[in-house]
Amino acid sequence: MRHLPTRTTRRRVVGALATALLCTTGLTAPEALAAPAPTEAPASPALAYGLALTPPMGFNNWNSTHCRAEFNETMVKGIADLFVQKGLKDAGYQYVNLDDCWALPSRNGDGKLVPDPVRFPNGIKAVADYVHAKGLKLGIYTSAGTKTCDSVGFPGALGHEYSDAQQFADWGVDYLKYDNCNNQGVDAKLRYTTMRDALKATGRPIVYSLCEWGQNKPWEWASDVGHLWRTTGDISDNWGSMLSILKQNLPLAPHAGPGHWNDPDMLEVGNGGMTDTEYRSHFSMWSVMAAPLLIGSDLRKASPATFDILDNKEVIAVDQDPLGKQGTVLSSEGGRWVVAKEMKDGSRTVALFNETGSAQHIATTTAAVGLPAAHGYTLRDLWQHRSYNTAGAVSATVPAHGTVLLRVSADRHWAKNPPAVEVGLDGSLLMEAGKPVSLTSAVTDLGRTPARRVSVALSGPTGWKVAAASPTTAGTVRTGHSLRTKWRVTPPEGTAAGSYDLTLRAAYRSPSGIRADSVLPLTVSVVVAPPSGVSYLGDLPWLSTTNGFGPVERNTSNGESAAGDGHPITLGGVVYAKGLGAHAPSAIEYYTGKRCRTVTADVGVDDEKGAKGTVAFEIWADGTKVASTGVLTNAMPAQPVSADVTGAQVVRLVVTDGGDGVDSDHADWADARLTC
Ligand code: GLA
């Protein structure tokens, strides 16, 4: 049951807010009590109703511009134009939202907000009119504090809720993002409820987005306060950030539903800090979580690949499904995730998400995702836009950082589609130049029907030797059976260390002759054997890194954005010339080729973050954790850590956030050394 505030509770709320403000901000009573006197008890629900029945879709400038000058009327109109021209409006994108920095730093003599005349020379109403004329809607931003989040300090709405809400409504605003900065310690529920009531008092339907970063667990109290609530801190345009936000938002599934959504922050798709595979994962997982889809890239500069991702109508339909369920985690082990979302038509959308840096077999079944027993099922691949049949297996070998997104249904027409086939590869994709490696491919029929005239091919870069050592074709492969093929792959002598593409491709036919294929892109790392003796890890090439902010730094701390922006590594006042500067969540992998014995380091949170930051360090030898520190704070001195890595092909240095989010988690692996 939604809570309907009565006249007395409403009065109490306003009175409490006034007291809180008088205590904390020194505002005068008439200003704090700017609310009109309550009249009749509202007969409607607390929150403007009938809005955001599916997760809001649109655009917000923040992730691409922050407060830079390019955020202005021209940009906003340009985005609205592109929504129409590029078909994004037809795909469901509707809200064009302004973030921080649209106003002047001071209110006018009447206490009103003033749009920045340089950015918005015609005011906000003119922008709203333009956007409305295109059949779109306009969103705006302010903070539930005395100032917004940007350091310039634009006016916030705390104590001005009714006046600011009325101004927004008068301009024709349809959506408010209400941030949390400079909140003066006033109770969050009170601050956000007051703005809800102020928006409602305008009589204009306005989608209300709470942006208090999940600090007060809004999913527990905000379903009749806002239409959506941020569940985490800010996203940034990198894999580690996206992943950490995803992991925080997934467990909150029970709290989402029509009119009240978990908001894991806006999309980074197209901003350049992730690969297209990673952006497809980002978009797939946001959709399976029924998250708001707010485009965060400047579409005027976006690539065709970016438009392809944002405009994938089959994936959007997952997000916008009217049943309004957020997908739940069915399994997660070793970075292999199965997330399933119940759909209104009885089908299930299944995300097979690979968090790891190498291809992974990820599997579930039609029964496990909740489908009724049937002889066969239709399995629709929402990125390939192709349908297959399955006997009940829902599985794929998913490329590194990729997501296979499938809509699975127990419909009666499964037999008209070719069988689903999984292509996989066993063996190490770490290769030294000139040395042959043995691999085995498997082409497995998942379908109810057999795969006929099956063939498999493995191809590598020019100059590489790729030879099959067993048959590459089969007349028929039946349900649950595989065509297995042995391969020998040799990178030529002198191949430089780095990543190289290998492609495994299977072609086959359905019993009625329909041609189908299945492709698995793979990445080989050509590696160099580690030197014998003792080496500083800051001086050795790594295999891969992921990092919460900016790149991992060699021999300096983490500076959060560009490469080389760190400072001397400093722990408890001691400065180290050598080491690795990371930011949680982070993982750094080294090829050790079974030739090394120990990893040692002095670890801790860098002094540059003062008293802030808590992290935990782990060292892994292949799949085994061989050392861990537990949670370390900035108050602690450097802690020595040492691990036996004998026999490991790969050593991984991991930093987690210590369980309290990633704020200030500058993690140093000071003096990190490898003995081989
Ligand atoms: C906070 C919010 C962001 C953005 C900025 C603007 O950090 O969480 O989404 O709105 O403020 O200053």
XYZ file of C-alpha atoms and ligand atoms in Angstrom:
688
model
C 0.000 0.000 0.000
C 1.318 3.454 -0.854
C 1.267 5.930 1.982
C -1.215 8.771 1.510
C -0.225 11.756 3.631
C -3.020 13.323 5.584
C -3.409 16.970 6.303
C -1.803 16.578 9.727
C 1.228 14.637 8.511
C 1.807 17.220 5.800
C 1.760 20.009 8.363
C 4.183 18.126 10.544
C 6.604 17.683 7.668
C 6.607 21.361 6.785
C 6.989 22.324 10.444
C 9.870 19.896 10.930
C 11.666 21.176 7.859
C 11.321 24.727 9.043
C 12.839 23.831 12.412
C 15.662 21.900 10.814
C 16.474 24.793 8.514
C 16.347 27.353 11.231
C 18.818 25.292 13.239
C 21.229 24.552 10.444
C 21.178 27.218 7.786
C 20.201 30.365 9.591
C 17.396 31.067 7.112
C 14.608 33.322 8.242
C 11.300 31.752 9.181
C 9.199 33.252 6.364
C 11.688 32.056 3.735
C 11.856 28.545 5.181
C 8.096 28.426 5.421
C 7.612 29.411 1.794
C 5.075 26.553 1.462
C 1.490 27.569 0.916
C -0.778 26.680 3.835
C -2.234 23.207 3.324
C -5.868 23.294 2.340
C -7.788 20.080 1.739
C -6.281 16.655 2.439
C -4.964 15.437 -0.929
C -7.195 12.775 -2.425
C -4.448 11.546 -4.792
C -1.259 9.638 -4.028
C 1.681 11.551 -2.598
C 3.692 11.399 -5.802
C 2.492 12.755 -9.140
C 0.937 9.589 -10.469
C 1.006 7.848 -13.811
C 4.555 9.021 -14.566
C 7.596 6.823 -15.182
C 5.511 3.658 -15.433
C 8.521 2.378 -17.343
C 12.074 3.611 -16.611
C 12.648 7.170 -17.929
C 14.563 7.421 -21.201
C 16.335 10.461 -22.532
C 19.540 12.473 -22.360
C 21.543 14.346 -19.727
C 24.607 16.420 -20.574
C 26.639 15.755 -17.405
C 28.703 12.728 -18.434
C 29.889 14.376 -21.633
C 30.283 18.045 -20.691
C 30.319 18.463 -16.910
C 30.200 22.273 -16.556
C 32.217 23.106 -19.652
C 30.991 25.934 -21.870
C 29.765 23.546 -24.573
C 26.803 22.824 -22.282
C 24.433 25.481 -23.602
C 21.244 26.102 -25.529
C 22.834 25.107 -28.853
C 23.841 21.737 -27.493
C 20.477 21.003 -25.899
C 18.578 21.945 -29.044
C 21.032 19.901 -31.129
C 20.336 16.840 -29.009
C 16.565 17.344 -29.350
C 17.011 17.622 -33.134
C 19.005 14.384 -33.226
C 16.444 12.559 -31.085
C 13.981 13.177 -33.883
C 16.322 12.842 -36.904
C 18.051 9.668 -35.763
C 14.893 7.866 -34.674
C 15.797 7.929 -30.986
C 12.505 9.618 -30.147
C 10.678 6.782 -31.903
C 12.810 4.331 -29.936
C 11.426 5.862 -26.715
C 13.973 8.523 -25.716
C 11.924 11.439 -24.478
C 13.529 13.573 -21.763
C 16.220 16.088 -22.663
C 17.724 16.951 -19.283
C 19.944 19.803 -18.147
C 22.381 19.019 -15.333
C 24.315 21.325 -13.014
C 25.618 24.783 -14.063
C 22.611 26.063 -16.029
C 21.983 28.919 -13.526
C 23.800 32.004 -12.353
C 25.519 31.661 -8.958
C 23.098 34.089 -7.275
C 19.351 34.388 -7.099
C 17.781 37.683 -8.141
C 16.330 40.235 -5.733
C 13.075 38.258 -5.562
C 14.861 35.066 -4.584
C 14.292 33.583 -8.050
C 16.722 31.419 -9.991
C 18.329 33.084 -12.999
C 19.434 31.052 -16.043
C 23.034 31.740 -17.089
C 22.608 34.314 -19.916
C 25.720 33.077 -21.723
C 24.682 29.429 -21.825
C 20.930 30.068 -22.128
C 20.501 33.555 -23.624
C 16.780 32.966 -24.205
C 16.107 31.451 -20.803
C 14.914 27.985 -19.929
C 11.314 28.429 -21.076
C 12.514 28.973 -24.651
C 14.448 25.708 -24.493
C 11.425 23.924 -23.045
C 9.223 25.321 -25.820
C 11.704 24.145 -28.460
C 11.917 20.684 -26.969
C 8.138 20.443 -26.523
C 7.542 21.448 -30.128
C 9.435 18.307 -31.098
C 7.193 16.158 -28.925
C 9.933 15.769 -26.315
C 10.194 16.774 -22.661
C 12.623 18.931 -20.702
C 14.400 18.090 -17.452
C 16.299 20.318 -15.034
C 18.627 19.920 -12.060
C 19.145 21.392 -8.633
C 20.331 20.197 -5.242
C 18.511 19.471 -1.983
C 21.074 21.709 -0.338
C 22.043 25.348 -0.117
C 24.195 25.013 -3.252
C 24.548 22.525 -6.108
C 27.517 20.170 -6.410
C 29.759 22.149 -8.736
C 32.473 24.072 -6.904
C 31.234 27.408 -8.300
C 28.229 26.908 -6.011
C 25.020 27.508 -7.922
C 21.906 28.017 -5.787
C 20.306 24.885 -4.305
C 16.642 24.559 -3.414
C 16.849 23.830 0.325
C 14.499 26.324 1.916
C 13.292 27.483 -1.529
C 11.458 24.320 -2.532
C 8.042 25.783 -3.315
C 9.347 28.832 -5.129
C 11.875 26.878 -7.223
C 9.393 24.118 -8.064
C 6.927 26.768 -9.228
C 9.585 28.405 -11.379
C 10.399 25.034 -12.976
C 6.711 24.367 -13.618
C 6.233 27.865 -15.097
C 9.115 27.213 -17.495
C 7.488 23.952 -18.607
C 9.931 21.585 -16.942
C 8.859 17.910 -16.977
C 11.609 16.237 -14.930
C 13.684 17.256 -11.916
C 16.960 15.646 -10.833
C 17.409 16.618 -7.206
C 20.991 16.251 -5.934
C 22.420 15.935 -2.431
C 25.305 18.403 -2.112
C 25.508 21.062 0.617
C 22.560 19.529 2.417
C 23.486 21.064 5.801
C 22.924 17.714 7.494
C 19.163 18.029 7.199
C 17.414 14.646 7.180
C 17.264 13.270 3.631
C 13.715 11.994 3.842
C 12.557 15.414 4.946
C 14.473 17.258 2.217
C 13.279 14.998 -0.567
C 9.692 14.800 0.657
C 9.434 18.578 0.841
C 10.437 18.917 -2.795
C 8.004 16.150 -3.734
C 5.207 18.125 -2.119
C 6.408 21.350 -3.726
C 6.415 19.751 -7.178
C 2.988 18.322 -6.555
C 1.690 21.717 -5.441
C 2.536 23.164 -8.872
C -0.066 20.869 -10.431
C 2.336 20.053 -13.282
C 3.246 16.378 -13.792
C 6.991 16.325 -13.172
C 9.121 13.168 -12.982
C 11.057 13.385 -9.757
C 14.545 11.869 -9.653
C 16.229 11.595 -6.244
C 19.993 11.882 -6.447
C 21.240 11.187 -2.926
C 23.661 8.496 -4.155
C 22.072 5.698 -2.108
C 23.452 7.181 1.108
C 20.212 6.800 3.071
C 18.937 3.652 1.321
C 16.196 5.486 -0.594
C 14.976 2.143 -1.980
C 13.583 1.529 1.529
C 11.574 4.746 1.822
C 11.327 6.605 -1.468
C 8.768 4.660 -3.497
C 6.175 7.314 -2.722
C 8.704 10.156 -2.661
C 10.347 9.943 -6.091
C 9.925 8.078 -9.368
C 13.562 7.007 -9.290
C 16.494 7.213 -6.915
C 20.203 6.982 -7.445
C 21.578 3.894 -5.724
C 25.301 4.695 -5.971
C 27.924 7.401 -6.332
C 28.695 8.862 -9.756
C 29.558 6.637 -12.693
C 32.674 7.428 -14.689
C 33.563 6.358 -18.189
C 35.570 3.225 -17.437
C 34.974 -0.491 -17.042
C 35.845 -0.633 -13.305
C 33.393 2.127 -12.410
C 30.572 0.644 -14.482
C 31.185 -2.780 -12.957
C 31.235 -1.549 -9.384
C 27.962 0.361 -9.875
C 26.376 -2.660 -11.539
C 27.291 -4.835 -8.556
C 25.805 -2.348 -6.095
C 22.551 -2.004 -8.044
C 21.867 -5.686 -8.817
C 20.866 -6.729 -5.272
C 18.269 -3.948 -5.097
C 15.962 -5.657 -7.610
C 13.035 -6.216 -5.222
C 12.626 -2.441 -4.759
C 12.076 -1.517 -8.412
C 8.708 -1.363 -10.161
C 6.441 0.855 -12.255
C 6.748 4.453 -11.035
C 9.670 3.736 -8.677
C 13.030 2.692 -10.103
C 16.554 2.050 -8.922
C 18.881 4.457 -10.743
C 22.478 3.240 -11.164
C 23.339 6.582 -12.866
C 23.392 7.737 -16.461
C 24.868 5.964 -19.464
C 28.479 6.414 -20.539
C 27.906 4.672 -23.902
C 29.871 6.518 -26.578
C 32.085 8.646 -24.317
C 35.262 6.829 -25.362
C 36.550 5.253 -22.156
C 35.275 1.727 -22.873
C 35.247 -0.550 -25.906
C 32.054 -1.117 -27.882
C 31.855 -4.619 -26.364
C 31.990 -3.013 -22.905
C 29.402 -0.400 -23.861
C 27.096 -3.166 -25.124
C 27.498 -4.846 -21.722
C 26.754 -1.536 -19.965
C 23.604 -1.020 -22.065
C 22.514 -4.670 -21.746
C 22.907 -4.709 -17.977
C 21.189 -1.339 -17.466
C 18.292 -2.684 -19.527
C 18.053 -5.984 -17.706
C 18.056 -3.966 -14.450
C 15.177 -1.792 -15.715
C 17.394 1.232 -15.131
C 16.656 4.694 -16.534
C 18.300 4.991 -19.964
C 19.694 8.513 -19.993
C 22.168 8.939 -22.820
C 25.313 10.632 -21.502
C 27.296 11.228 -24.687
C 27.193 14.227 -26.998
C 25.197 12.725 -29.857
C 26.390 15.452 -32.202
C 29.783 13.712 -32.164
C 28.655 10.088 -31.705
C 29.876 7.228 -33.911
C 27.553 4.911 -35.856
C 28.454 2.168 -33.345
C 27.192 4.378 -30.504
C 23.875 4.961 -32.285
C 23.590 1.214 -32.981
C 23.893 0.469 -29.281
C 21.576 3.215 -28.031
C 18.989 2.492 -30.706
C 18.773 -1.296 -30.255
C 15.010 -1.574 -29.969
C 15.035 -5.182 -28.830
C 17.257 -4.266 -25.892
C 15.226 -1.124 -25.152
C 12.103 -3.316 -25.053
C 13.723 -5.291 -22.242
C 14.266 -2.114 -20.236
C 10.809 -0.777 -21.010
C 8.870 -3.981 -20.414
C 5.544 -2.952 -18.816
C 5.745 -5.608 -16.095
C 8.501 -3.420 -14.670
C 10.616 -6.083 -12.998
C 14.302 -5.546 -12.403
C 16.307 -8.643 -13.367
C 17.700 -10.765 -10.557
C 21.012 -12.575 -10.231
C 20.575 -16.322 -10.720
C 24.245 -17.105 -10.363
C 27.596 -15.390 -10.192
C 30.800 -17.302 -9.896
C 34.303 -16.368 -11.004
C 33.017 -13.317 -12.874
C 30.409 -15.314 -14.829
C 26.990 -13.799 -14.214
C 23.500 -14.986 -15.099
C 20.825 -12.316 -14.602
C 17.214 -13.045 -15.565
C 14.304 -10.653 -15.990
C 10.696 -11.772 -16.077
C 8.824 -10.153 -18.967
C 5.153 -9.299 -19.277
C 4.597 -11.819 -22.099
C 5.880 -14.641 -19.882
C 9.279 -14.815 -21.589
C 12.535 -14.229 -19.730
C 15.397 -12.000 -20.750
C 18.659 -13.619 -19.752
C 21.948 -11.740 -19.585
C 25.051 -13.916 -19.698
C 27.584 -11.359 -18.519
C 31.332 -11.936 -18.489
C 33.159 -9.733 -16.018
C 36.524 -11.345 -16.755
C 39.259 -10.528 -19.244
C 38.964 -13.832 -21.133
C 36.125 -15.681 -22.910
C 33.959 -17.708 -20.490
C 31.341 -20.433 -20.811
C 28.268 -19.090 -18.982
C 25.246 -21.338 -18.685
C 21.771 -21.670 -17.264
C 18.596 -23.481 -18.304
C 15.046 -22.586 -19.275
C 13.845 -24.238 -16.035
C 16.282 -22.241 -13.882
C 15.099 -18.929 -15.370
C 11.498 -19.863 -14.540
C 10.050 -21.022 -17.858
C 7.479 -23.848 -17.908
C 8.443 -27.313 -19.188
C 8.220 -27.540 -23.001
C 9.660 -29.690 -25.752
C 11.515 -26.773 -27.294
C 12.007 -23.052 -26.721
C 12.773 -19.992 -28.832
C 15.959 -18.201 -27.964
C 16.315 -14.717 -29.453
C 19.752 -13.094 -29.495
C 19.047 -9.385 -28.932
C 22.373 -8.109 -30.302
C 22.528 -10.405 -33.339
C 18.776 -10.053 -33.958
C 18.474 -13.754 -34.739
C 16.279 -16.540 -33.345
C 17.267 -20.122 -32.566
C 15.695 -23.128 -30.910
C 16.941 -24.703 -27.713
C 16.085 -27.928 -25.935
C 16.503 -26.115 -22.601
C 20.170 -25.099 -22.447
C 20.673 -21.330 -22.299
C 24.395 -20.902 -22.657
C 27.140 -19.225 -24.604
C 30.861 -18.737 -24.583
C 30.905 -15.004 -23.937
C 33.856 -12.851 -25.060
C 35.898 -10.947 -22.460
C 33.815 -8.142 -20.865
C 30.908 -9.102 -23.145
C 27.246 -9.847 -22.603
C 25.087 -12.248 -24.566
C 21.535 -10.998 -24.132
C 18.831 -13.551 -24.897
C 15.071 -13.438 -24.775
C 13.858 -16.961 -24.129
C 10.272 -18.088 -24.513
C 8.253 -21.279 -24.402
C 6.458 -20.469 -27.661
C 5.128 -23.108 -30.042
C 7.082 -21.891 -33.053
C 10.547 -22.851 -31.863
C 10.977 -25.506 -34.582
C 11.053 -22.994 -37.428
C 14.386 -21.612 -36.147
C 17.781 -23.277 -36.540
C 19.262 -24.878 -33.424
C 21.362 -22.694 -31.122
C 25.004 -23.691 -31.259
C 27.717 -22.724 -28.795
C 31.302 -22.326 -29.950
C 33.972 -22.535 -27.278
C 37.721 -22.937 -26.979
C 39.859 -24.639 -24.323
C 43.512 -23.846 -23.742
C 45.659 -20.901 -22.747
C 45.558 -17.780 -24.895
C 48.815 -16.544 -23.408
C 51.499 -17.294 -25.984
C 55.208 -16.634 -26.297
C 56.508 -15.718 -29.775
C 57.707 -18.738 -31.763
C 56.272 -21.299 -29.334
C 53.319 -23.494 -30.438
C 50.270 -23.775 -28.183
C 47.592 -26.521 -28.326
C 43.941 -25.497 -28.243
C 40.681 -27.443 -28.559
C 37.511 -25.968 -30.036
C 34.031 -27.339 -29.391
C 30.910 -26.695 -31.470
C 27.976 -27.852 -29.335
C 24.358 -28.204 -30.409
C 22.060 -26.687 -27.774
C 18.973 -27.061 -29.946
C 16.117 -29.560 -29.905
C 16.934 -30.148 -33.580
C 20.315 -31.393 -34.874
C 22.881 -29.152 -36.569
C 23.816 -30.438 -40.044
C 26.875 -29.886 -42.276
C 28.823 -28.420 -39.388
C 32.221 -26.874 -40.023
C 34.608 -24.909 -37.849
C 37.459 -22.529 -38.678
C 40.023 -20.745 -36.534
C 41.820 -17.727 -37.957
C 44.625 -15.573 -36.601
C 46.640 -12.554 -37.739
C 48.622 -12.800 -40.991
C 51.866 -14.678 -40.543
C 50.573 -16.817 -37.675
C 50.523 -20.595 -38.054
C 47.062 -21.957 -37.272
C 46.693 -25.662 -38.098
C 43.902 -28.119 -37.360
C 45.196 -31.389 -35.891
C 41.830 -33.216 -36.139
C 38.664 -33.001 -38.319
C 36.965 -29.614 -38.734
C 33.659 -30.889 -40.154
C 30.802 -33.158 -39.080
C 27.707 -34.310 -41.014
C 25.409 -34.056 -38.000
C 25.804 -32.826 -34.433
C 22.867 -33.809 -32.200
C 21.395 -32.154 -29.109
C 24.034 -31.923 -26.386
C 26.832 -33.280 -28.614
C 29.904 -31.459 -29.905
C 32.321 -31.366 -32.803
C 35.720 -31.154 -31.070
C 38.768 -30.047 -33.016
C 42.422 -29.802 -31.916
C 44.485 -26.836 -33.110
C 48.129 -25.779 -32.942
C 48.687 -22.040 -32.958
C 52.122 -20.423 -33.243
C 52.774 -16.666 -33.218
C 55.786 -15.986 -35.465
C 59.251 -15.443 -33.912
C 59.728 -11.793 -33.042
C 56.002 -11.037 -32.521
C 55.860 -8.006 -30.237
C 54.149 -8.402 -26.862
C 50.519 -7.274 -27.003
C 46.987 -8.321 -27.881
C 46.084 -10.090 -31.123
C 42.700 -11.189 -32.470
C 41.782 -14.792 -33.084
C 38.352 -15.722 -34.463
C 36.579 -19.039 -34.089
C 33.681 -19.497 -36.477
C 31.219 -22.358 -36.885
C 28.833 -22.695 -39.834
C 25.940 -25.171 -39.977
C 22.428 -25.771 -41.286
C 19.111 -26.506 -39.691
C 17.395 -29.788 -40.709
C 15.293 -27.786 -43.195
C 18.430 -26.246 -44.700
C 18.518 -22.779 -43.090
C 22.117 -21.592 -42.890
C 23.371 -20.326 -39.542
C 26.685 -19.503 -37.976
C 28.177 -18.727 -34.633
C 31.282 -16.624 -34.092
C 33.513 -16.265 -31.045
C 36.005 -13.368 -31.061
C 39.055 -14.127 -28.921
C 42.097 -12.201 -27.825
C 45.545 -13.766 -27.603
C 48.131 -12.079 -25.451
C 51.625 -12.479 -26.764
C 53.707 -12.348 -23.614
C 57.355 -12.192 -22.675
C 58.735 -14.531 -20.041
C 59.476 -12.614 -16.816
C 63.173 -11.969 -16.145
C 64.873 -14.186 -13.557
C 65.869 -12.606 -10.276
C 64.043 -9.763 -8.536
C 62.116 -7.156 -10.604
C 60.016 -4.171 -9.600
C 56.468 -4.701 -10.886
C 56.248 -0.994 -11.679
C 58.909 -1.595 -14.338
C 57.488 -4.810 -15.897
C 54.864 -4.963 -18.681
C 51.485 -6.030 -17.370
C 48.914 -8.227 -19.083
C 45.849 -6.189 -18.214
C 44.580 -3.636 -15.725
C 41.240 -2.408 -14.482
C 41.024 0.591 -12.200
C 38.296 2.626 -10.485
C 39.485 6.026 -11.740
C 41.986 6.778 -14.479
C 44.772 4.328 -15.361
C 46.958 2.356 -12.943
C 50.188 4.342 -12.547
C 53.760 3.002 -12.611
C 55.913 4.239 -9.722
C 53.482 7.001 -8.660
C 50.128 7.154 -6.888
C 46.809 7.242 -8.796
C 45.853 10.702 -10.044
C 42.280 9.714 -10.985
C 42.159 10.799 -14.620
C 44.979 10.993 -17.186
C 48.029 8.715 -17.395
C 50.971 10.192 -15.476
C 48.923 12.464 -13.212
C 49.906 10.778 -9.906
C 52.232 11.877 -7.096
C 55.149 10.153 -5.360
C 53.844 7.037 -3.593
C 53.590 7.963 0.099
C 52.395 5.731 2.940
C 52.542 6.852 6.571
C 54.982 9.610 5.641
C 57.365 7.230 3.839
C 57.978 8.019 0.161
C 58.639 5.096 -2.200
C 60.387 5.474 -5.543
C 58.903 2.248 -6.931
C 55.479 0.643 -6.960
C 52.017 0.752 -8.533
C 49.361 3.408 -7.904
C 45.823 2.022 -8.145
C 42.302 3.113 -7.277
C 39.719 0.624 -6.010
C 38.210 -1.389 -7.577
C 41.348 -2.514 -9.351
C 43.071 -5.589 -10.746
C 46.531 -5.742 -12.328
C 47.642 -8.960 -14.044
C 51.182 -10.123 -14.832
C 52.315 -13.091 -16.889
C 54.625 -15.207 -14.735
C 54.668 -18.310 -16.970
C 55.111 -20.775 -14.058
C 58.601 -19.379 -13.554
C 58.215 -17.175 -10.455
C 58.208 -17.713 -6.676
C 57.097 -14.663 -4.678
C 55.395 -11.289 -4.828
C 56.100 -8.789 -2.027
C 54.971 -5.200 -1.423
C 54.212 -2.595 1.247
C 50.563 -1.707 0.787
C 48.150 0.952 2.051
C 46.006 4.000 1.243
C 48.146 6.857 -0.105
C 48.693 9.807 2.259
C 47.380 12.170 -0.446
C 43.827 11.340 0.699
C 44.410 12.503 4.295
C 42.234 10.521 6.681
C 39.978 9.160 3.937
C 39.865 5.883 2.031
C 39.574 2.220 3.057
C 40.723 -0.654 0.866
C 41.717 -4.329 1.010
C 44.564 -5.889 -0.984
C 44.637 -9.417 -2.433
C 47.200 -11.390 -4.439
C 45.986 -14.211 -6.680
C 48.017 -17.007 -8.324
C 45.833 -18.063 -11.289
C 42.461 -18.918 -9.667
C 43.712 -19.031 -6.044
C 43.893 -16.183 -3.538
C 47.344 -16.545 -1.969
C 47.495 -13.399 0.197
C 45.098 -10.769 1.521
C 45.364 -7.903 3.983
C 41.830 -7.339 5.227
C 40.543 -3.763 5.308
C 43.216 -1.062 5.657
C 42.495 2.585 6.456
C 44.497 5.707 5.770
C 45.357 5.940 9.484
C 47.383 2.701 9.274
C 51.054 2.559 8.305
C 52.150 0.576 5.243
C 51.499 -3.120 5.709
C 53.981 -5.642 4.298
C 52.387 -8.374 2.196
C 54.054 -11.383 0.631
C 52.657 -14.264 -1.433
C 53.952 -17.579 -2.768
C 53.057 -17.698 -6.473
C 55.010 -20.821 -7.437
C 53.567 -22.524 -10.535
C 51.234 -19.674 -11.509
C 50.815 -18.687 -15.169
C 49.311 -15.360 -14.139
C 49.555 -13.310 -10.947
C 46.780 -10.835 -10.177
C 46.994 -7.899 -7.755
C 43.499 -6.921 -6.616
C 42.223 -3.967 -4.597
C 38.657 -3.921 -3.302
C 36.885 -0.955 -1.742
C 36.902 -2.286 1.823
C 33.121 -2.604 1.715
C 32.214 1.082 1.919
C 32.295 2.351 -1.667
C 35.295 3.673 -3.585
C 35.517 7.241 -2.289
C 39.202 8.258 -1.798
C 40.428 4.676 -2.266
C 43.931 5.493 -3.564
C 45.663 2.129 -3.125
C 49.462 1.846 -3.345
C 51.429 -1.332 -4.018
C 54.637 0.327 -2.786
C 57.944 -1.383 -3.610
C 56.016 -4.231 -5.315
C 58.541 -6.899 -6.394
C 58.427 -10.201 -8.225
C 61.049 -12.922 -7.695
C 61.459 -15.478 -10.500
C 26.635 15.097 -8.428
C 25.687 14.137 -9.140
C 26.086 14.033 -10.599
C 26.042 15.429 -11.235
C 26.915 16.404 -10.459
C 26.708 17.840 -10.900
O 27.936 14.589 -8.407
O 25.698 12.873 -8.532
O 25.239 13.144 -11.285
O 24.715 15.875 -11.278
O 26.627 16.354 -9.058
O 27.492 18.745 -10.192
